[in-house]
Protein backbone atom coordinates (compact mmCIF):
# COMPACT_ATOMS: atom_id res chain seq x y z
CA UNK A 1 0.00 0.00 0.00
CA UNK A 2 2.74 2.39 1.02
CA UNK A 3 4.71 1.45 -2.10
CA UNK A 4 1.68 2.06 -4.30
CA UNK A 5 1.04 5.50 -2.80
CA UNK A 6 4.70 6.34 -3.27
CA UNK A 7 4.61 5.34 -6.93
CA UNK A 8 1.48 7.38 -7.56
CA UNK A 9 3.08 10.39 -5.88
CA UNK A 10 6.21 9.89 -7.94
CA UNK A 11 4.22 9.73 -11.18
CA UNK A 12 2.28 12.85 -10.25
CA UNK A 13 5.41 14.77 -9.41
CA UNK A 14 7.08 13.75 -12.68
CA UNK A 15 4.05 14.97 -14.62
CA UNK A 16 4.11 18.15 -12.56
CA UNK A 17 7.81 18.69 -13.23
CA UNK A 18 7.32 18.36 -16.98
CA UNK A 19 4.21 20.50 -17.15
CA UNK A 20 5.63 23.24 -14.99
CA UNK A 21 8.76 23.37 -17.08
CA UNK A 22 11.00 22.71 -14.10
CA UNK A 23 12.78 20.05 -16.12
CA UNK A 24 14.31 22.47 -18.55
CA UNK A 25 15.50 21.50 -21.99
CA UNK A 26 19.23 20.76 -22.23
CA UNK A 27 21.19 21.79 -25.33
CA UNK A 28 24.66 20.60 -26.24
CA UNK A 29 26.91 23.57 -27.03
CA UNK A 30 30.01 22.92 -29.12
CA UNK A 31 33.12 25.04 -28.82
CA UNK A 32 36.83 24.83 -29.53
CA UNK A 33 38.70 25.91 -26.42
CA UNK A 34 41.91 27.36 -27.87
CA UNK A 35 40.54 30.82 -28.60
CA UNK A 36 41.22 33.07 -25.60
CA UNK A 37 39.51 35.13 -24.25
CA UNK A 38 36.41 33.62 -25.91
CA UNK A 39 37.00 29.98 -24.92
CA UNK A 40 40.06 28.43 -23.35
CA UNK A 41 41.07 25.94 -20.71
CA UNK A 42 41.99 27.20 -17.25
CA UNK A 43 42.63 24.76 -14.39
CA UNK A 44 41.08 21.98 -16.47
CA UNK A 45 37.87 23.91 -17.13
CA UNK A 46 36.50 25.62 -20.23
CA UNK A 47 36.13 29.32 -19.45
CA UNK A 48 35.79 32.55 -21.42
CA UNK A 49 33.50 35.20 -22.86
CA UNK A 50 31.48 32.80 -25.04
CA UNK A 51 31.02 30.44 -22.10
CA UNK A 52 29.63 33.21 -19.86
CA UNK A 53 27.56 34.62 -22.73
CA UNK A 54 25.92 31.24 -23.42
CA UNK A 55 25.26 30.70 -19.69
CA UNK A 56 23.61 34.14 -19.51
CA UNK A 57 21.44 33.42 -22.57
CA UNK A 58 20.46 30.02 -21.16
CA UNK A 59 19.49 31.59 -17.87
CA UNK A 60 17.45 34.30 -19.58
CA UNK A 61 15.63 31.74 -21.74
CA UNK A 62 15.29 29.01 -19.10
CA UNK A 63 17.26 26.16 -20.66
CA UNK A 64 20.25 24.13 -19.55
CA UNK A 65 23.50 23.65 -21.45
CA UNK A 66 26.18 21.02 -21.67
CA UNK A 67 29.57 21.86 -23.22
CA UNK A 68 31.56 19.82 -25.69
CA UNK A 69 35.08 20.83 -26.75
CA UNK A 70 36.13 19.71 -30.25
CA UNK A 71 38.28 20.97 -33.13
CA UNK A 72 36.97 24.12 -34.81
CA UNK A 73 36.46 22.45 -38.19
CA UNK A 74 34.28 19.72 -36.59
CA UNK A 75 31.73 22.19 -35.20
CA UNK A 76 29.60 22.74 -38.32
CA UNK A 77 29.63 19.01 -39.21
CA UNK A 78 28.56 18.38 -35.57
CA UNK A 79 25.56 20.69 -35.96
CA UNK A 80 24.58 19.01 -39.20
CA UNK A 81 24.96 15.53 -37.69
CA UNK A 82 22.87 16.50 -34.66
CA UNK A 83 25.60 15.77 -32.09
CA UNK A 84 25.68 19.48 -31.21
CA UNK A 85 22.70 21.85 -30.89
CA UNK A 86 24.53 25.18 -30.71
CA UNK A 87 27.99 26.44 -31.72
CA UNK A 88 29.52 29.13 -29.49
CA UNK A 89 33.08 29.50 -30.73
CA UNK A 90 33.81 33.04 -31.87
CA UNK A 91 32.51 31.87 -35.21
CA UNK A 92 32.39 34.49 -37.96
CA UNK A 93 29.13 34.79 -39.84
CA UNK A 94 30.05 34.12 -43.48
CA UNK A 95 27.83 33.60 -46.56
CA UNK A 96 29.43 30.22 -47.14
CA UNK A 97 28.67 28.97 -43.62
CA UNK A 98 25.20 30.52 -43.67
CA UNK A 99 24.34 28.15 -46.52
CA UNK A 100 24.73 25.16 -44.19
CA UNK A 101 23.89 26.52 -40.72
CA UNK A 102 21.76 29.35 -39.28
CA UNK A 103 23.40 32.22 -37.40
CA UNK A 104 22.01 34.43 -34.64
CA UNK A 105 22.35 38.18 -34.66
CA UNK A 106 26.00 39.25 -34.33
CA UNK A 107 27.55 39.67 -30.87
CA UNK A 108 31.17 40.71 -31.54
CA UNK A 109 33.25 42.37 -34.30
CA UNK A 110 36.78 41.38 -35.31
CA UNK A 111 39.42 41.56 -38.02
CA UNK A 112 42.37 39.31 -38.84
CA UNK A 113 45.84 39.94 -37.42
CA UNK A 114 49.41 38.83 -37.93
CA UNK A 115 51.40 37.56 -34.95
CA UNK A 116 55.19 37.22 -35.10
CA UNK A 117 57.79 36.42 -32.41
CA UNK A 118 58.54 39.32 -30.11
CA UNK A 119 61.85 41.02 -30.93
CA UNK A 120 62.22 38.97 -34.13
CA UNK A 121 62.30 42.15 -36.19
CA UNK A 122 59.68 40.55 -38.43
CA UNK A 123 56.80 42.61 -39.76
CA UNK A 124 54.04 42.49 -42.35
CA UNK A 125 56.55 41.37 -45.02
CA UNK A 126 56.20 37.87 -43.49
CA UNK A 127 53.02 37.64 -45.59
CA UNK A 128 54.99 37.96 -48.84
CA UNK A 129 57.40 35.60 -50.58
CA UNK A 130 59.09 32.56 -49.12
CA UNK A 131 57.87 32.68 -45.52
CA UNK A 132 56.17 30.03 -43.42
CA UNK A 133 52.89 30.67 -41.62
CA UNK A 134 50.57 28.73 -39.32
CA UNK A 135 46.76 28.90 -39.09
CA UNK A 136 43.92 27.03 -37.42
CA UNK A 137 42.14 24.74 -39.86
CA UNK A 138 38.85 25.97 -41.27
CA UNK A 139 39.01 29.46 -39.78
CA UNK A 140 38.53 32.71 -41.63
CA UNK A 141 42.28 33.29 -41.07
CA UNK A 142 43.01 30.01 -42.87
CA UNK A 143 40.75 31.05 -45.77
CA UNK A 144 42.15 34.58 -45.89
CA UNK A 145 45.71 33.28 -46.25
CA UNK A 146 44.66 30.83 -48.95
CA UNK A 147 42.59 33.27 -51.01
CA UNK A 148 44.68 36.42 -50.64
CA UNK A 149 48.22 35.10 -50.34
CA UNK A 150 48.59 31.53 -51.60
CA UNK A 151 46.22 31.46 -54.57
CA UNK A 152 47.63 34.64 -56.16
CA UNK A 153 51.19 33.41 -55.48
CA UNK A 154 52.02 36.26 -53.09
CA UNK A 155 53.12 33.84 -50.38
CA UNK A 156 55.25 30.98 -51.67
CA UNK A 157 56.32 29.40 -48.36
CA UNK A 158 54.59 26.68 -46.36
CA UNK A 159 51.31 27.12 -44.45
CA UNK A 160 50.91 24.68 -41.55
CA UNK A 161 47.38 23.87 -40.41
CA UNK A 162 46.66 23.11 -36.76
CA UNK A 163 43.57 21.92 -34.90
CA UNK A 164 43.96 24.77 -32.41
CA UNK A 165 45.58 28.18 -32.28
CA UNK A 166 47.37 27.05 -29.11
CA UNK A 167 49.46 24.71 -31.28
CA UNK A 168 49.92 27.31 -34.03
CA UNK A 169 51.29 29.85 -31.54
CA UNK A 170 53.54 27.18 -29.99
CA UNK A 171 54.99 26.52 -33.44
CA UNK A 172 55.66 30.22 -33.84
CA UNK A 173 57.43 30.44 -30.47
CA UNK A 174 59.44 27.30 -31.35
CA UNK A 175 60.62 29.13 -34.50
CA UNK A 176 59.12 26.61 -36.89
CA UNK A 177 56.98 29.28 -38.58
CA UNK A 178 57.41 33.04 -38.86
CA UNK A 179 53.84 34.17 -38.42
CA UNK A 180 50.31 33.17 -37.36
CA UNK A 181 47.16 34.70 -38.87
CA UNK A 182 44.20 34.82 -36.49
CA UNK A 183 41.41 37.04 -35.19
CA UNK A 184 42.46 40.40 -33.67
CA UNK A 185 41.00 39.98 -30.14
CA UNK A 186 42.62 36.56 -29.81
CA UNK A 187 45.94 37.76 -31.25
CA UNK A 188 45.96 40.50 -28.60
CA UNK A 189 45.38 37.97 -25.83
CA UNK A 190 48.12 35.63 -27.07
CA UNK A 191 50.46 38.64 -27.34
CA UNK A 192 49.72 39.63 -23.75
CA UNK A 193 50.55 36.16 -22.42
CA UNK A 194 53.35 34.96 -24.75
CA UNK A 195 56.60 36.23 -26.32
CA UNK A 196 54.73 37.15 -29.53
CA UNK A 197 53.46 40.44 -30.90
CA UNK A 198 50.77 41.65 -33.25
CA UNK A 199 52.39 43.55 -36.11
CA UNK A 200 49.52 43.94 -38.58
CA UNK A 201 45.77 44.14 -38.69
CA UNK A 202 44.03 42.88 -41.83
CA UNK A 203 40.66 44.58 -42.08
CA UNK A 204 38.14 41.83 -42.82
CA UNK A 205 35.14 43.29 -40.94
CA UNK A 206 34.00 40.02 -39.37
CA UNK A 207 31.12 39.52 -36.97
CA UNK A 208 30.66 36.58 -34.63
CA UNK A 209 27.37 34.76 -34.26
CA UNK A 210 26.09 31.67 -32.47
CA UNK A 211 25.05 28.93 -34.88
CA UNK A 212 22.34 26.24 -34.94
CA UNK A 213 21.48 23.58 -37.51
CA UNK A 214 19.89 24.97 -40.64
CA UNK A 215 16.13 25.30 -40.13
CA UNK A 216 16.17 25.02 -36.32
CA UNK A 217 14.11 28.21 -36.04
CA UNK A 218 12.74 27.44 -32.58
CA UNK A 219 16.21 27.34 -31.02
CA UNK A 220 17.46 30.25 -33.14
CA UNK A 221 14.61 32.41 -31.86
CA UNK A 222 15.39 31.48 -28.24
CA UNK A 223 19.05 32.40 -28.77
CA UNK A 224 18.26 35.71 -30.44
CA UNK A 225 15.76 36.62 -27.72
CA UNK A 226 18.27 35.66 -25.01
CA UNK A 227 21.07 37.55 -26.74
CA UNK A 228 18.89 40.64 -26.96
CA UNK A 229 18.06 40.39 -23.25
CA UNK A 230 21.77 40.13 -22.44
CA UNK A 231 22.59 43.10 -24.70
CA UNK A 232 19.76 45.19 -23.20
CA UNK A 233 20.77 44.47 -19.62
CA UNK A 234 24.05 45.29 -17.89
CA UNK A 235 25.26 41.68 -18.39
CA UNK A 236 26.90 42.29 -21.81
CA UNK A 237 28.94 45.21 -20.46
CA UNK A 238 29.93 43.18 -17.41
CA UNK A 239 31.13 40.30 -19.61
CA UNK A 240 33.09 42.64 -21.90
CA UNK A 241 34.64 44.25 -18.85
CA UNK A 242 35.52 40.87 -17.34
CA UNK A 243 37.14 39.33 -20.43
CA UNK A 244 38.70 42.21 -22.41
N1 LIG B 1 36.39 33.84 -36.21
C1 LIG B 1 37.17 32.83 -36.87
C2 LIG B 1 36.27 31.96 -37.70
O1 LIG B 1 35.09 31.97 -37.53
C3 LIG B 1 37.97 31.99 -35.90
C4 LIG B 1 37.13 31.28 -34.89
C5 LIG B 1 37.89 30.30 -34.01
O2 LIG B 1 39.02 29.95 -34.33
N2 LIG B 1 37.30 29.86 -32.96
O3 LIG B 1 36.73 31.24 -38.54
Coordinates of C-alpha atoms and ligand atoms in Angstrom, one line a residue:
X1 CA 0.0 0.0 0.0
X2 CA 2.7 2.4 1.0
X3 CA 4.7 1.4 -2.1
X4 CA 1.7 2.1 -4.3
X5 CA 1.0 5.5 -2.8
X6 CA 4.7 6.3 -3.3
X7 CA 4.6 5.3 -6.9
X8 CA 1.5 7.4 -7.6
X9 CA 3.1 10.4 -5.9
X10 CA 6.2 9.9 -7.9
X11 CA 4.2 9.7 -11.2
X12 CA 2.3 12.9 -10.3
X13 CA 5.4 14.8 -9.4
X14 CA 7.1 13.7 -12.7
X15 CA 4.0 15.0 -14.6
X16 CA 4.1 18.2 -12.6
X17 CA 7.8 18.7 -13.2
X18 CA 7.3 18.4 -17.0
X19 CA 4.2 20.5 -17.2
X20 CA 5.6 23.2 -15.0
X21 CA 8.8 23.4 -17.1
X22 CA 11.0 22.7 -14.1
X23 CA 12.8 20.0 -16.1
X24 CA 14.3 22.5 -18.5
X25 CA 15.5 21.5 -22.0
X26 CA 19.2 20.8 -22.2
X27 CA 21.2 21.8 -25.3
X28 CA 24.7 20.6 -26.2
X29 CA 26.9 23.6 -27.0
X30 CA 30.0 22.9 -29.1
X31 CA 33.1 25.0 -28.8
X32 CA 36.8 24.8 -29.5
X33 CA 38.7 25.9 -26.4
X34 CA 41.9 27.4 -27.9
X35 CA 40.5 30.8 -28.6
X36 CA 41.2 33.1 -25.6
X37 CA 39.5 35.1 -24.2
X38 CA 36.4 33.6 -25.9
X39 CA 37.0 30.0 -24.9
X40 CA 40.1 28.4 -23.3
X41 CA 41.1 25.9 -20.7
X42 CA 42.0 27.2 -17.3
X43 CA 42.6 24.8 -14.4
X44 CA 41.1 22.0 -16.5
X45 CA 37.9 23.9 -17.1
X46 CA 36.5 25.6 -20.2
X47 CA 36.1 29.3 -19.4
X48 CA 35.8 32.6 -21.4
X49 CA 33.5 35.2 -22.9
X50 CA 31.5 32.8 -25.0
X51 CA 31.0 30.4 -22.1
X52 CA 29.6 33.2 -19.9
X53 CA 27.6 34.6 -22.7
X54 CA 25.9 31.2 -23.4
X55 CA 25.3 30.7 -19.7
X56 CA 23.6 34.1 -19.5
X57 CA 21.4 33.4 -22.6
X58 CA 20.5 30.0 -21.2
X59 CA 19.5 31.6 -17.9
X60 CA 17.5 34.3 -19.6
X61 CA 15.6 31.7 -21.7
X62 CA 15.3 29.0 -19.1
X63 CA 17.3 26.2 -20.7
X64 CA 20.2 24.1 -19.6
X65 CA 23.5 23.7 -21.4
X66 CA 26.2 21.0 -21.7
X67 CA 29.6 21.9 -23.2
X68 CA 31.6 19.8 -25.7
X69 CA 35.1 20.8 -26.7
X70 CA 36.1 19.7 -30.3
X71 CA 38.3 21.0 -33.1
X72 CA 37.0 24.1 -34.8
X73 CA 36.5 22.5 -38.2
X74 CA 34.3 19.7 -36.6
X75 CA 31.7 22.2 -35.2
X76 CA 29.6 22.7 -38.3
X77 CA 29.6 19.0 -39.2
X78 CA 28.6 18.4 -35.6
X79 CA 25.6 20.7 -36.0
X80 CA 24.6 19.0 -39.2
X81 CA 25.0 15.5 -37.7
X82 CA 22.9 16.5 -34.7
X83 CA 25.6 15.8 -32.1
X84 CA 25.7 19.5 -31.2
X85 CA 22.7 21.8 -30.9
X86 CA 24.5 25.2 -30.7
X87 CA 28.0 26.4 -31.7
X88 CA 29.5 29.1 -29.5
X89 CA 33.1 29.5 -30.7
X90 CA 33.8 33.0 -31.9
X91 CA 32.5 31.9 -35.2
X92 CA 32.4 34.5 -38.0
X93 CA 29.1 34.8 -39.8
X94 CA 30.0 34.1 -43.5
X95 CA 27.8 33.6 -46.6
X96 CA 29.4 30.2 -47.1
X97 CA 28.7 29.0 -43.6
X98 CA 25.2 30.5 -43.7
X99 CA 24.3 28.2 -46.5
X100 CA 24.7 25.2 -44.2
X101 CA 23.9 26.5 -40.7
X102 CA 21.8 29.3 -39.3
X103 CA 23.4 32.2 -37.4
X104 CA 22.0 34.4 -34.6
X105 CA 22.4 38.2 -34.7
X106 CA 26.0 39.3 -34.3
X107 CA 27.6 39.7 -30.9
X108 CA 31.2 40.7 -31.5
X109 CA 33.3 42.4 -34.3
X110 CA 36.8 41.4 -35.3
X111 CA 39.4 41.6 -38.0
X112 CA 42.4 39.3 -38.8
X113 CA 45.8 39.9 -37.4
X114 CA 49.4 38.8 -37.9
X115 CA 51.4 37.6 -35.0
X116 CA 55.2 37.2 -35.1
X117 CA 57.8 36.4 -32.4
X118 CA 58.5 39.3 -30.1
X119 CA 61.8 41.0 -30.9
X120 CA 62.2 39.0 -34.1
X121 CA 62.3 42.1 -36.2
X122 CA 59.7 40.5 -38.4
X123 CA 56.8 42.6 -39.8
X124 CA 54.0 42.5 -42.3
X125 CA 56.5 41.4 -45.0
X126 CA 56.2 37.9 -43.5
X127 CA 53.0 37.6 -45.6
X128 CA 55.0 38.0 -48.8
X129 CA 57.4 35.6 -50.6
X130 CA 59.1 32.6 -49.1
X131 CA 57.9 32.7 -45.5
X132 CA 56.2 30.0 -43.4
X133 CA 52.9 30.7 -41.6
X134 CA 50.6 28.7 -39.3
X135 CA 46.8 28.9 -39.1
X136 CA 43.9 27.0 -37.4
X137 CA 42.1 24.7 -39.9
X138 CA 38.8 26.0 -41.3
X139 CA 39.0 29.5 -39.8
X140 CA 38.5 32.7 -41.6
X141 CA 42.3 33.3 -41.1
X142 CA 43.0 30.0 -42.9
X143 CA 40.8 31.1 -45.8
X144 CA 42.1 34.6 -45.9
X145 CA 45.7 33.3 -46.3
X146 CA 44.7 30.8 -49.0
X147 CA 42.6 33.3 -51.0
X148 CA 44.7 36.4 -50.6
X149 CA 48.2 35.1 -50.3
X150 CA 48.6 31.5 -51.6
X151 CA 46.2 31.5 -54.6
X152 CA 47.6 34.6 -56.2
X153 CA 51.2 33.4 -55.5
X154 CA 52.0 36.3 -53.1
X155 CA 53.1 33.8 -50.4
X156 CA 55.2 31.0 -51.7
X157 CA 56.3 29.4 -48.4
X158 CA 54.6 26.7 -46.4
X159 CA 51.3 27.1 -44.4
X160 CA 50.9 24.7 -41.5
X161 CA 47.4 23.9 -40.4
X162 CA 46.7 23.1 -36.8
X163 CA 43.6 21.9 -34.9
X164 CA 44.0 24.8 -32.4
X165 CA 45.6 28.2 -32.3
X166 CA 47.4 27.1 -29.1
X167 CA 49.5 24.7 -31.3
X168 CA 49.9 27.3 -34.0
X169 CA 51.3 29.9 -31.5
X170 CA 53.5 27.2 -30.0
X171 CA 55.0 26.5 -33.4
X172 CA 55.7 30.2 -33.8
X173 CA 57.4 30.4 -30.5
X174 CA 59.4 27.3 -31.4
X175 CA 60.6 29.1 -34.5
X176 CA 59.1 26.6 -36.9
X177 CA 57.0 29.3 -38.6
X178 CA 57.4 33.0 -38.9
X179 CA 53.8 34.2 -38.4
X180 CA 50.3 33.2 -37.4
X181 CA 47.2 34.7 -38.9
X182 CA 44.2 34.8 -36.5
X183 CA 41.4 37.0 -35.2
X184 CA 42.5 40.4 -33.7
X185 CA 41.0 40.0 -30.1
X186 CA 42.6 36.6 -29.8
X187 CA 45.9 37.8 -31.2
X188 CA 46.0 40.5 -28.6
X189 CA 45.4 38.0 -25.8
X190 CA 48.1 35.6 -27.1
X191 CA 50.5 38.6 -27.3
X192 CA 49.7 39.6 -23.7
X193 CA 50.5 36.2 -22.4
X194 CA 53.3 35.0 -24.7
X195 CA 56.6 36.2 -26.3
X196 CA 54.7 37.2 -29.5
X197 CA 53.5 40.4 -30.9
X198 CA 50.8 41.7 -33.3
X199 CA 52.4 43.6 -36.1
X200 CA 49.5 43.9 -38.6
X201 CA 45.8 44.1 -38.7
X202 CA 44.0 42.9 -41.8
X203 CA 40.7 44.6 -42.1
X204 CA 38.1 41.8 -42.8
X205 CA 35.1 43.3 -40.9
X206 CA 34.0 40.0 -39.4
X207 CA 31.1 39.5 -37.0
X208 CA 30.7 36.6 -34.6
X209 CA 27.4 34.8 -34.3
X210 CA 26.1 31.7 -32.5
X211 CA 25.1 28.9 -34.9
X212 CA 22.3 26.2 -34.9
X213 CA 21.5 23.6 -37.5
X214 CA 19.9 25.0 -40.6
X215 CA 16.1 25.3 -40.1
X216 CA 16.2 25.0 -36.3
X217 CA 14.1 28.2 -36.0
X218 CA 12.7 27.4 -32.6
X219 CA 16.2 27.3 -31.0
X220 CA 17.5 30.2 -33.1
X221 CA 14.6 32.4 -31.9
X222 CA 15.4 31.5 -28.2
X223 CA 19.1 32.4 -28.8
X224 CA 18.3 35.7 -30.4
X225 CA 15.8 36.6 -27.7
X226 CA 18.3 35.7 -25.0
X227 CA 21.1 37.5 -26.7
X228 CA 18.9 40.6 -27.0
X229 CA 18.1 40.4 -23.2
X230 CA 21.8 40.1 -22.4
X231 CA 22.6 43.1 -24.7
X232 CA 19.8 45.2 -23.2
X233 CA 20.8 44.5 -19.6
X234 CA 24.0 45.3 -17.9
X235 CA 25.3 41.7 -18.4
X236 CA 26.9 42.3 -21.8
X237 CA 28.9 45.2 -20.5
X238 CA 29.9 43.2 -17.4
X239 CA 31.1 40.3 -19.6
X240 CA 33.1 42.6 -21.9
X241 CA 34.6 44.3 -18.9
X242 CA 35.5 40.9 -17.3
X243 CA 37.1 39.3 -20.4
X244 CA 38.7 42.2 -22.4
Ligands
LIG1 N1 36.4 33.8 -36.2 C1 37.2 32.8 -36.9 C2 36.3 32.0 -37.7 O1 35.1 32.0 -37.5 C3 38.0 32.0 -35.9 C4 37.1 31.3 -34.9 C5 37.9 30.3 -34.0 O2 39.0 30.0 -34.3 N2 37.3 29.9 -33.0 O3 36.7 31.2 -38.5

